[in-house]
XYZ file of C-alpha atoms in Angstrom:
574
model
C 17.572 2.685 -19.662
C 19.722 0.018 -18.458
C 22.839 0.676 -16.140
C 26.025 -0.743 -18.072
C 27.654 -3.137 -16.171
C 31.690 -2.513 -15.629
C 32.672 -6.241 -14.246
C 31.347 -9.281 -14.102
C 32.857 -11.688 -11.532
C 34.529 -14.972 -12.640
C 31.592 -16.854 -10.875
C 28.997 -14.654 -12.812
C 31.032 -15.257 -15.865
C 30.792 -18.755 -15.377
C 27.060 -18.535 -14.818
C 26.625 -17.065 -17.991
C 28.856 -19.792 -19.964
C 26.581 -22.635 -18.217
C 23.282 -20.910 -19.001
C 24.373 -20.085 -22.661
C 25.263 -23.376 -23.518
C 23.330 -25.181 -26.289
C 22.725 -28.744 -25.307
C 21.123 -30.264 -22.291
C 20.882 -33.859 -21.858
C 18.752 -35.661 -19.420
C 19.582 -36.600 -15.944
C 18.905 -39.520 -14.632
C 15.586 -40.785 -12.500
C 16.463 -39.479 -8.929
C 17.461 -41.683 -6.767
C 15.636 -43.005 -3.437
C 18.680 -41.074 -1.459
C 18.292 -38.282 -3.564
C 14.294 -37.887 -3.123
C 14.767 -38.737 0.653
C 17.446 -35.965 0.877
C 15.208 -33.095 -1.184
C 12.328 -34.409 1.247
C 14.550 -32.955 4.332
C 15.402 -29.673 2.210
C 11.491 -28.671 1.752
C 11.258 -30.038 5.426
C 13.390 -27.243 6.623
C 16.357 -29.616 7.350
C 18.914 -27.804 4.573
C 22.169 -29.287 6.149
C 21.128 -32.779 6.681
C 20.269 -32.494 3.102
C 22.985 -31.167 1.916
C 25.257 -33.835 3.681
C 23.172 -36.625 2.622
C 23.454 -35.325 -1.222
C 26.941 -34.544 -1.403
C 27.303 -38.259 0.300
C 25.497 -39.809 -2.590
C 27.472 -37.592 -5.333
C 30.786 -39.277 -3.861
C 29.010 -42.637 -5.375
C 28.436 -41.639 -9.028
C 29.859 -40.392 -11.702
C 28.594 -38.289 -14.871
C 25.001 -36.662 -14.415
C 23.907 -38.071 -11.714
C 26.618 -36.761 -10.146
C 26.030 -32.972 -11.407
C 22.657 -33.118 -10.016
C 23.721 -33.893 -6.883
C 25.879 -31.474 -6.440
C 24.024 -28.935 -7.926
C 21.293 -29.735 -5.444
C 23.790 -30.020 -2.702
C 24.847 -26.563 -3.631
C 21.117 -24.758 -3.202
C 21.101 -26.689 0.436
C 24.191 -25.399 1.506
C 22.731 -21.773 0.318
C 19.698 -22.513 2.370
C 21.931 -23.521 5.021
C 23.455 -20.123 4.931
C 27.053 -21.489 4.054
C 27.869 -19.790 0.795
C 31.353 -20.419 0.601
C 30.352 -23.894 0.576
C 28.005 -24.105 -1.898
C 30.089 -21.836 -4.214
C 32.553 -24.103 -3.938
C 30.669 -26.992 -5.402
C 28.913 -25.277 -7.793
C 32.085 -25.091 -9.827
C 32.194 -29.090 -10.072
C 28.562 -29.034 -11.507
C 27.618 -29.255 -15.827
C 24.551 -27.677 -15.753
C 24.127 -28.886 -18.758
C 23.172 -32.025 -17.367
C 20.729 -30.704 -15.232
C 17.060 -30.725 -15.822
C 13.371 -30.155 -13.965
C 13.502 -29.181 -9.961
C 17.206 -29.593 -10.020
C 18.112 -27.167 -12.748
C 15.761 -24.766 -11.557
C 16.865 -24.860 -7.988
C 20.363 -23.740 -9.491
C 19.598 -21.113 -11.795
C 17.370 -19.585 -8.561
C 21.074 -20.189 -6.495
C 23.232 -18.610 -9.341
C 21.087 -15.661 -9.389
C 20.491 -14.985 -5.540
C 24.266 -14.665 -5.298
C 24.895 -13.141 -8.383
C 22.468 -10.393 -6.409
C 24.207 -10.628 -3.385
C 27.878 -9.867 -5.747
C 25.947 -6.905 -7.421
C 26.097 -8.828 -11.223
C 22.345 -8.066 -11.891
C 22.998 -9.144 -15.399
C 24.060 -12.626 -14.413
C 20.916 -12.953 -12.112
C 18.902 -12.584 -14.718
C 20.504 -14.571 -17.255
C 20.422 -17.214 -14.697
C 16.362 -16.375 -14.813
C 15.005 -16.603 -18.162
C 12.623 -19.635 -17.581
C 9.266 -19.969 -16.020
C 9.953 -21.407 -12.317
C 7.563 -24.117 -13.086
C 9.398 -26.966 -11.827
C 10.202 -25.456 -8.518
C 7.813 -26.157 -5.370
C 5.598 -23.083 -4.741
C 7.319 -21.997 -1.979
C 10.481 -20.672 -4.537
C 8.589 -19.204 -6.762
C 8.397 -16.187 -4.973
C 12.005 -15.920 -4.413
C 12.558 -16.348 -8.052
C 10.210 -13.116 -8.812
C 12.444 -10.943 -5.831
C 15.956 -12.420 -7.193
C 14.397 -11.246 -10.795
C 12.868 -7.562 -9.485
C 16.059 -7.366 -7.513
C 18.460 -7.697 -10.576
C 16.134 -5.292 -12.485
C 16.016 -2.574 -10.465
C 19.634 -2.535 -10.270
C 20.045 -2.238 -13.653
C 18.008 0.306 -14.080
C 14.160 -1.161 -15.086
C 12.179 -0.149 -11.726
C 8.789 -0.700 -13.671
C 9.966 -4.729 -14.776
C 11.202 -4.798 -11.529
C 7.849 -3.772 -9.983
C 6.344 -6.200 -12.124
C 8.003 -9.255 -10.578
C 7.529 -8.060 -7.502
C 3.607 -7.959 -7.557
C 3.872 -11.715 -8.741
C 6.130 -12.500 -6.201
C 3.550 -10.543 -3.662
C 0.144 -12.661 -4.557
C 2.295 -15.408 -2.988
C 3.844 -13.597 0.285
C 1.515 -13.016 3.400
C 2.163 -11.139 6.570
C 4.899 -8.874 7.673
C 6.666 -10.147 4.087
C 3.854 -9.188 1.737
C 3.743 -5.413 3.123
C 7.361 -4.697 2.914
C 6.732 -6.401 -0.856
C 3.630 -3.782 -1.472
C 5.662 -1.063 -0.251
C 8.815 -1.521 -2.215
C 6.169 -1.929 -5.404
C 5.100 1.498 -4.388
C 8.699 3.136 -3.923
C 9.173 1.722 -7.466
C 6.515 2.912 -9.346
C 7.160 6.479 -7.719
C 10.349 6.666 -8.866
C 9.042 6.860 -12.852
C 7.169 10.192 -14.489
C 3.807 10.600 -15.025
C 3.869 9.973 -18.967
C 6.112 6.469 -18.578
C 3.717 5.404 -15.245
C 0.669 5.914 -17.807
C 1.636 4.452 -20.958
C 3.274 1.606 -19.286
C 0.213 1.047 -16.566
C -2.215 1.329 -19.858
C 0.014 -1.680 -21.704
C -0.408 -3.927 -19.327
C -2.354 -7.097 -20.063
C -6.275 -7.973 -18.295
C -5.196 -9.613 -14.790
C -1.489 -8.771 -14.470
C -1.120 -8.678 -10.668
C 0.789 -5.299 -11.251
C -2.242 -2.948 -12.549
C -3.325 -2.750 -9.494
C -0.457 -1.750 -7.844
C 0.135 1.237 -10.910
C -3.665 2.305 -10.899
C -3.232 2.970 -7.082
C -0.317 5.219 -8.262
C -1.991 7.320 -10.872
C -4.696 8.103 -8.482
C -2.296 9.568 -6.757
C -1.108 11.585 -8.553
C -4.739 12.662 -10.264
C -4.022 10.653 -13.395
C -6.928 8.665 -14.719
C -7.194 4.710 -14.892
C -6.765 2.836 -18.483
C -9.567 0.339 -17.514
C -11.222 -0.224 -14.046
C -9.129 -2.132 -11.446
C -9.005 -6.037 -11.759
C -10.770 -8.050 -9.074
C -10.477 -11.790 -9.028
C -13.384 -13.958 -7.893
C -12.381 -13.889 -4.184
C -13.212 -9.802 -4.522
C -16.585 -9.873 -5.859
C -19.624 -8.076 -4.172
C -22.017 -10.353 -2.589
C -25.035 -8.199 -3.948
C -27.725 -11.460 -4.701
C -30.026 -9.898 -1.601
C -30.399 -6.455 -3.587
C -32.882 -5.234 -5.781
C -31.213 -3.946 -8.616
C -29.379 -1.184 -8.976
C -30.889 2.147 -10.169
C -29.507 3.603 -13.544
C -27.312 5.976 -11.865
C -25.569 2.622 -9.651
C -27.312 3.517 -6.772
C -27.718 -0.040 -5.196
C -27.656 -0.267 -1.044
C -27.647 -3.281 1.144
C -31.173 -4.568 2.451
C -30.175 -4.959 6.251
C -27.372 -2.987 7.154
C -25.417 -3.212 10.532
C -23.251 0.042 11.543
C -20.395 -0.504 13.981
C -19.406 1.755 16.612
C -18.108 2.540 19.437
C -21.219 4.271 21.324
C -19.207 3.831 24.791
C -16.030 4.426 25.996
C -13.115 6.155 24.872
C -13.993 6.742 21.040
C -17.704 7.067 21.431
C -16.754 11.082 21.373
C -15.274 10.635 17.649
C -18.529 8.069 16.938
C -21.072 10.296 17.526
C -20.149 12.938 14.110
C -19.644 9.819 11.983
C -23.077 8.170 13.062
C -24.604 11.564 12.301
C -22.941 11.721 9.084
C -24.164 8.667 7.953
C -27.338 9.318 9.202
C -27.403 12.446 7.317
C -26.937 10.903 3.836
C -29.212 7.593 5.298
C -32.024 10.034 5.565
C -31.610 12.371 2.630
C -32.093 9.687 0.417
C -35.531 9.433 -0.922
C -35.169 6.057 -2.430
C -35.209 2.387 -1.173
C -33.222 2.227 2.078
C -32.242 -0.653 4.101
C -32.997 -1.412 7.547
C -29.954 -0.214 10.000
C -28.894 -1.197 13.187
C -26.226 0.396 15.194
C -24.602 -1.455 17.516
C -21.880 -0.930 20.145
C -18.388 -2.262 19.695
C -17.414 -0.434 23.146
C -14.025 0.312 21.787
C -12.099 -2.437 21.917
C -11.412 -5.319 20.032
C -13.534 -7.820 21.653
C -16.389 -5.696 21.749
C -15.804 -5.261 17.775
C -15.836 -9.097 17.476
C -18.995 -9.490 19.688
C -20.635 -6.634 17.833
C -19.924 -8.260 14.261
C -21.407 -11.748 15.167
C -24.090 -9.800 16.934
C -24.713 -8.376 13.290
C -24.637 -11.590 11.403
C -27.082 -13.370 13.779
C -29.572 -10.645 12.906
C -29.076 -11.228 9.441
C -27.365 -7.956 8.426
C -26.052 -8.675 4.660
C -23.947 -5.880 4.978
C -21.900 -4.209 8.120
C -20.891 -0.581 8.268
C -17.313 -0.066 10.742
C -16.020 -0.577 12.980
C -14.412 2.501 13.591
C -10.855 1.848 15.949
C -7.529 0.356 14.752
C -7.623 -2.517 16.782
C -10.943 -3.450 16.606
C -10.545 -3.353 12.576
C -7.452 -5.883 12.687
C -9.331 -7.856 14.950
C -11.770 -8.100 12.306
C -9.330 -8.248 9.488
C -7.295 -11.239 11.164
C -10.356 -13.544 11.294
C -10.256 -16.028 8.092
C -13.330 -15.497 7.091
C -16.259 -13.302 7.167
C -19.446 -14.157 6.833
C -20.828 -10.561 6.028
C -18.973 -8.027 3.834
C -17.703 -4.825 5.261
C -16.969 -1.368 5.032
C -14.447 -0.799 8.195
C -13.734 2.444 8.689
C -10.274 3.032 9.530
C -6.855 1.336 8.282
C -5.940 -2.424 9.453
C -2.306 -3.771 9.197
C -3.739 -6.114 6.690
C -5.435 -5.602 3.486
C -9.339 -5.791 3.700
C -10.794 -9.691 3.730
C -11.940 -10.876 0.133
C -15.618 -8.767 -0.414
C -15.132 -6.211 2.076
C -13.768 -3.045 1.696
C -11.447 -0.196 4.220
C -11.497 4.144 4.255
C -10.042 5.864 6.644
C -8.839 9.149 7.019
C -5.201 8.188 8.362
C -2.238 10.592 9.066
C -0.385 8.846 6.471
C -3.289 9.705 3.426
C -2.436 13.439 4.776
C 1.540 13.077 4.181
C 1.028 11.054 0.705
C -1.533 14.133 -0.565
C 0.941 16.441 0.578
C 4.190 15.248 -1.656
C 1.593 14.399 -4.347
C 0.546 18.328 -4.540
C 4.395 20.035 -3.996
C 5.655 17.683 -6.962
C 2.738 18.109 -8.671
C 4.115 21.810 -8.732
C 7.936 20.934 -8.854
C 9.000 21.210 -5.565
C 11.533 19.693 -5.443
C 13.694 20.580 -1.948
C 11.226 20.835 1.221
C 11.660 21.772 5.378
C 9.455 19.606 7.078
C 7.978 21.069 10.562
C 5.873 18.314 12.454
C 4.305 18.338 15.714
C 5.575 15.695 18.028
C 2.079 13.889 18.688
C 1.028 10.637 16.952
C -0.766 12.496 14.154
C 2.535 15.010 12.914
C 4.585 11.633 13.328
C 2.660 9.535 11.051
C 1.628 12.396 8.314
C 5.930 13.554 8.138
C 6.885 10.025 7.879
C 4.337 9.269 5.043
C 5.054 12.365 3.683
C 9.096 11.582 3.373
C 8.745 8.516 2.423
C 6.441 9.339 -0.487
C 8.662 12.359 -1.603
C 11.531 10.527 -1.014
C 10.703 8.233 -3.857
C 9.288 10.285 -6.227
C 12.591 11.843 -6.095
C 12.410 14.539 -4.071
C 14.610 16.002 -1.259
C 13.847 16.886 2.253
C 16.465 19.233 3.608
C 15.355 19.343 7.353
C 12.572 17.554 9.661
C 12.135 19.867 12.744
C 9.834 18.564 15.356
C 7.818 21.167 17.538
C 5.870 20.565 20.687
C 2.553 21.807 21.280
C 3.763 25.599 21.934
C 6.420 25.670 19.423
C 10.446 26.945 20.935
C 12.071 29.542 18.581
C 13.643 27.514 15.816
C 14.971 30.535 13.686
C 18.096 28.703 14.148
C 17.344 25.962 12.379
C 14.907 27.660 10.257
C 18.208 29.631 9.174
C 19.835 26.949 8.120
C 17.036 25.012 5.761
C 18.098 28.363 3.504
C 17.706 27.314 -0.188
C 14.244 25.549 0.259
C 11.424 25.862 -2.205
C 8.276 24.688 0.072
C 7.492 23.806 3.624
C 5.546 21.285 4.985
C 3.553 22.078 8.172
C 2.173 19.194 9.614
C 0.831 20.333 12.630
C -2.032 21.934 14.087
C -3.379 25.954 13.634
C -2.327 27.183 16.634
C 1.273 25.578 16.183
C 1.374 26.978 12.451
C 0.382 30.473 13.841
C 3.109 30.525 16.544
C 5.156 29.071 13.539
C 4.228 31.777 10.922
C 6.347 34.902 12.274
C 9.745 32.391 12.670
C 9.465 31.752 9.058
C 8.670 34.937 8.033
C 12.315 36.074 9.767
C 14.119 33.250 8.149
C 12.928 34.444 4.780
C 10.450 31.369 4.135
C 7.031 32.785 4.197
C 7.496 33.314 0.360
C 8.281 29.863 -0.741
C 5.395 27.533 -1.053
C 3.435 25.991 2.430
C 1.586 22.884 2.417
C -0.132 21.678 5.653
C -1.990 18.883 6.756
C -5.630 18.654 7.502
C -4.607 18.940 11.182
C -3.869 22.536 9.740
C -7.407 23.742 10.575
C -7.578 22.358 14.496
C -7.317 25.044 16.995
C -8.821 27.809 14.388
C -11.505 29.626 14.204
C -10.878 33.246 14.856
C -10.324 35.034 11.457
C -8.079 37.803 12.771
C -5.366 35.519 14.613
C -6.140 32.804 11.870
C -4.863 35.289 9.412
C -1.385 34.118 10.127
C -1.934 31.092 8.250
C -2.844 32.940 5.122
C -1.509 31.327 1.866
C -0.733 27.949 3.397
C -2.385 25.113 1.547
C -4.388 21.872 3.153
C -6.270 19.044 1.892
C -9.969 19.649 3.166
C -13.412 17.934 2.499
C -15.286 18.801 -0.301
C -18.425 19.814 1.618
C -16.445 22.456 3.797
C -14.713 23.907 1.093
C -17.353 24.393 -1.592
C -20.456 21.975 -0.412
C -21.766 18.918 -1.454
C -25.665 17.784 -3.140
C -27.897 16.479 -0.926
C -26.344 17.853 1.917
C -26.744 21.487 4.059
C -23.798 23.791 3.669
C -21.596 23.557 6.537
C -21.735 26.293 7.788
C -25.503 26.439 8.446
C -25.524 22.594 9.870
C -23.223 23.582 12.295
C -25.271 26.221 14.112
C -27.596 23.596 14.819
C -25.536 20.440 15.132
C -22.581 19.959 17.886
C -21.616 16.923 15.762
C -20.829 19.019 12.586
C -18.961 22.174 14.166
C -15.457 22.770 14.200
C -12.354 19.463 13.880
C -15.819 17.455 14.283
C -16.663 18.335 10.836
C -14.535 16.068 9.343
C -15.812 13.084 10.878
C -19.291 14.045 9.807
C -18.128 14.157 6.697
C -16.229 10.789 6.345
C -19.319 9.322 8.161
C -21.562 10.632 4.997
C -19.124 9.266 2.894
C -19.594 5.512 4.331
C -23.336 5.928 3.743
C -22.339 6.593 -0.039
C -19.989 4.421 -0.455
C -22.293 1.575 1.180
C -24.711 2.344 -1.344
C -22.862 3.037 -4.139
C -19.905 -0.181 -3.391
C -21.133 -1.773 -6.595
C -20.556 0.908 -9.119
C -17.680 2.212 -7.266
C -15.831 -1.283 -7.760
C -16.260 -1.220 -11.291
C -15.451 2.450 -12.513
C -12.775 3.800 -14.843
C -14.020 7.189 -14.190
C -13.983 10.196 -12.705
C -14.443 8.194 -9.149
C -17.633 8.943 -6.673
C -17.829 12.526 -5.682
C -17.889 12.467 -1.676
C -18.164 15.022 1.436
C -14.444 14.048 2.290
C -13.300 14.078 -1.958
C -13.367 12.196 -4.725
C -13.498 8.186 -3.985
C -12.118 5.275 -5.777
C -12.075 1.947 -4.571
C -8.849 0.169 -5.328
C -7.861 -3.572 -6.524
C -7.277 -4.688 -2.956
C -10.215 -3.443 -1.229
C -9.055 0.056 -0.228
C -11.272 3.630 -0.522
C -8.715 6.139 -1.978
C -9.797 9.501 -1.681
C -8.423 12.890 -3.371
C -8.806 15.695 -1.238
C -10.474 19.446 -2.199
C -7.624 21.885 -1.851
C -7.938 24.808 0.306
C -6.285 27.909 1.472
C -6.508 30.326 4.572
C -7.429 34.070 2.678
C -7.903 36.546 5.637
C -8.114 33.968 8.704
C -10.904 31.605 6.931
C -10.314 28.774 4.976
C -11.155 29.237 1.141
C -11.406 26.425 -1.791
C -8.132 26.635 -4.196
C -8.673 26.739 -7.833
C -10.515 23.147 -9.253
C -9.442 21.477 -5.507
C -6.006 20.634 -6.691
């Protein structure tokens, strides 16, 4: 519903008599001044434009003189001196304005209209199409326009113009864009996300943005994602694909880093992927692992390495850096699957899944709101992992309306907190992102503050540092996202308990990375179909995949429970 609003400001009042008004003439041809003046605007010279403008207005009368002005008036804006282009603005008929010019002054009107709080004003000033602005405004148009709607009260509108505005943003501005498209779309209900997601037209730039969100929360796509012809699968090597999708590359290169520092977390994801490689019965492609040595350069050497041996597909790498080394390149020869999260989206054709801290904290809000939690304690440990996982976690719950009462951060032998514990009184869940042996020192402090009753989510850290059923029994009832093939198993692979008496690689926290490593073996395979389902998603060791309109591997966790020290499968996994 929209937000009435109490007062509108004599300058928005005025903005609304100039827009309203019935006639328009035509202004007159620019002049060579004028063109040479707007030439130092898109130059980045807004003062010297303005000047020269407003020195050229002094000369004429009638139109040509409200175009002038009115163009002198954006420059000052982009000048930052408001006062001054406010001040002219009120010397301009804009009904005598037309093309670039007119445009450039609705787009002023309704940035400061934003900046007075009359959203109504900014988007009367906005009813066109910004077609006869340069490209460059077009994007501010869509913000001044999402702006003004989500203050009066339409977040999913407002979402809308902000995933136009975003397919023309890049860098630092496009992920603040994508992220306050995401705080938007959390703030609606389930039934409103869906019915409004499901209306939208074939190629509006906001269905993906509002599929990403029902996957979220376990709601099911209208139609599979939309992928433009820069995101399309180079497949042409590939026999075709088998009637169940199965459809893998024909000379596949895996990255990783068999040396140094993260060649201990390598070794259970090669493994993995082995695994599924060699369960497979069917066609398989050639593979060749090769060592990225950690670091970005060696990630960079590796990749070329790959493409000079005429891999048509590359598997990792597997480190943050060495993925955003990857990711900044403009182009890339050879798709990939990387396997952890860049800064940046994934290139055009490739693909990202990771299992970050921050999937952990989303999953977590997703599953207490799911059960109308609405007021949570949040207990993190103070390492990079509880950081990333609470803040996700917040931010996520935050905007789906939710409250966090308390954030208390433990070390790795957790102080007595009763205090504080005390004091988060009126809670109805708690959110334990940190690892076993921190929840178990954890579990008799919030027994004595009365909170072992309400309901305890943890993270996936949860099950680090466990193993021994009668102290692990401390951690009964507490809920975690795990992987599928721990918590109830997975075809084609050997249950996980069995695999691990014989394999170092699949025992204990290394489980997981086994897991996500036979996951990147399916998903190679499987990329095709995966990019073009509206279904159910492809079932996994790690959960239920999806592959997203920008090149991202969602995943939906199995949900487990400790039940007398060992982990147990909840319910249907949510």
């Amino acid at each position: 519903m929209n937000k009435p609003v109490a007062r509108i400001s004599a300058l928005s009042l005025s903005m609304l008599l100039f827009v309203g008004c019935a006639t328009t003439s035509v202004a007159p041809t620019s002049t060579p001044a004028q063109q040479a003046a707007i030439a130092l605007l898109e130059q980045g010279k807004p003062r010297e434009a303005a000047q020269q403008l407003e020195a050229e207005a002094a000369l004429v009368r009638g139109a040509g003189k409200s175009q002038l002005l009115a163009d002198a008036a954006f420059a000052w804006h982009e000048a930052k001196d408001d006062a001054r282009a406010r001040m002219l603005m009120t010397q301009v008929q804009q009904r005598q304005l037309s093309g670039a010019s007119r445009q450039r002054f609705q787009l002023l009107q309704a940035e400061l209209a934003v900046a007075d709080k009359q959203p109504v004003a900014a988007l009367q000033a906005l009813t066109e199409n910004p077609t006869q602005l340069p490209t460059a405004l077009h994007a501010r148009w869509y913000l001044a326009r999402a702006q003004a709607l989500e203050a009066n009260g339409d977040a999913f509108n407002a979402a809308a113009d902000r995933a136009r505005a975003g397919v023309l943003l890049s860098g630092a501005e496009r992920t603040d864009n994508q992220r306050a498209i995401t705080r938007l779309l959390a703030g609606l209900d389930d039934a409103t996300l869906g019915t409004r997601t499901a209306a939208l037209p074939a190629g509006d730039p906001l269905y993906n943005h509002a599929g990403r969100a029902l996957i979220a929360r376990g709601l099911p796509l209208p139609r599979p994602f939309d992928r433009d012809a820069a995101w399309q699968l180079d497949t042409g090597k590939r026999p075709a694909a088998d009637a169940d999708g199965y459809r893998p590359p024909v000379k596949m290169a895996v990255l990783l880093p068999l040396s140094g520092n993260l060649a201990t977390a390598a070794a259970p994801v090669r493994d993995g992927l082995l695994a599924g490689y060699y369960g497979e019965t069917r066609r398989r492609p050639q593979i060749d692992f090769i060592d990225t040595k950690g670091n970005a350069a060696g990630a960079i050497a590796a990749y070329d390495k790959a493409v000079a041996a005429g891999a048509d597909f590359v598997v990792g790498p597997l480190g943050r850096d060495e993925v955003d080394a990857l990711f900044h390149r403009q182009q890339l020869q050879v798709p990939l699957l990387a396997l952890n999260r860049g800064k940046d989206t994934p290139p055009a054709g490739s693909a990202g899944f990771s299992l970050a801290p921050e999937d952990d904290g989303i999953m977590a809000a997703e599953y207490l709101l799911g059960r109308e939690r609405g007021n949570v304690l949040v207990i993190a440990s103070n390492d990079e992992t509880g950081r990333r996982a609470s803040t996700a976690f917040k931010e996520r719950f935050g905007e789906r309306g939710g409250k966090v009462a308390a954030t208390i951060t433990v070390s790795d032998t957790p102080a007595d907190i009763g205090a504080q514990l005390r004091q988060a009184a009126g809670v109805d869940a708690v959110l334990l992102a940190v690892k076993g042996n921190q929840a178990r020192a954890l579990a008799p402090q919030l027994a004595l503050a009365g909170l072992s009753a309400v309901t305890r989510v943890g993270t996936s850290q949860l099950v680090a540092n466990t193993g021994k059923a009668d102290e692990d029994m401390a951690l009964d009832g507490i809920a975690f996202p795990s992987e599928t093939w721990t918590s109830r198993g997975v075809a084609g692979l050997p249950a996980a308990s069995s695999l691990a008496s014989s394999l170092p690689t699949a025992r204990g926290g290394a489980a997981r990375l086994f897991a996500f490593g036979y996951d990147a073996w399916k998903i190679t395979a499987y990329l095709e179909k995966l990019a073009n389902s509206t279904g159910a998603g492809l079932s996994g060791a790690t959960g239920t995949l999806h592959l997203d309109g920008f090149g991202n591997v969602l995943r939906t966790p199995a949900w487990s429970t400790f039940s007398g020290g060992h982990p147990v499968a909840i319910g249907d996994g949510r």
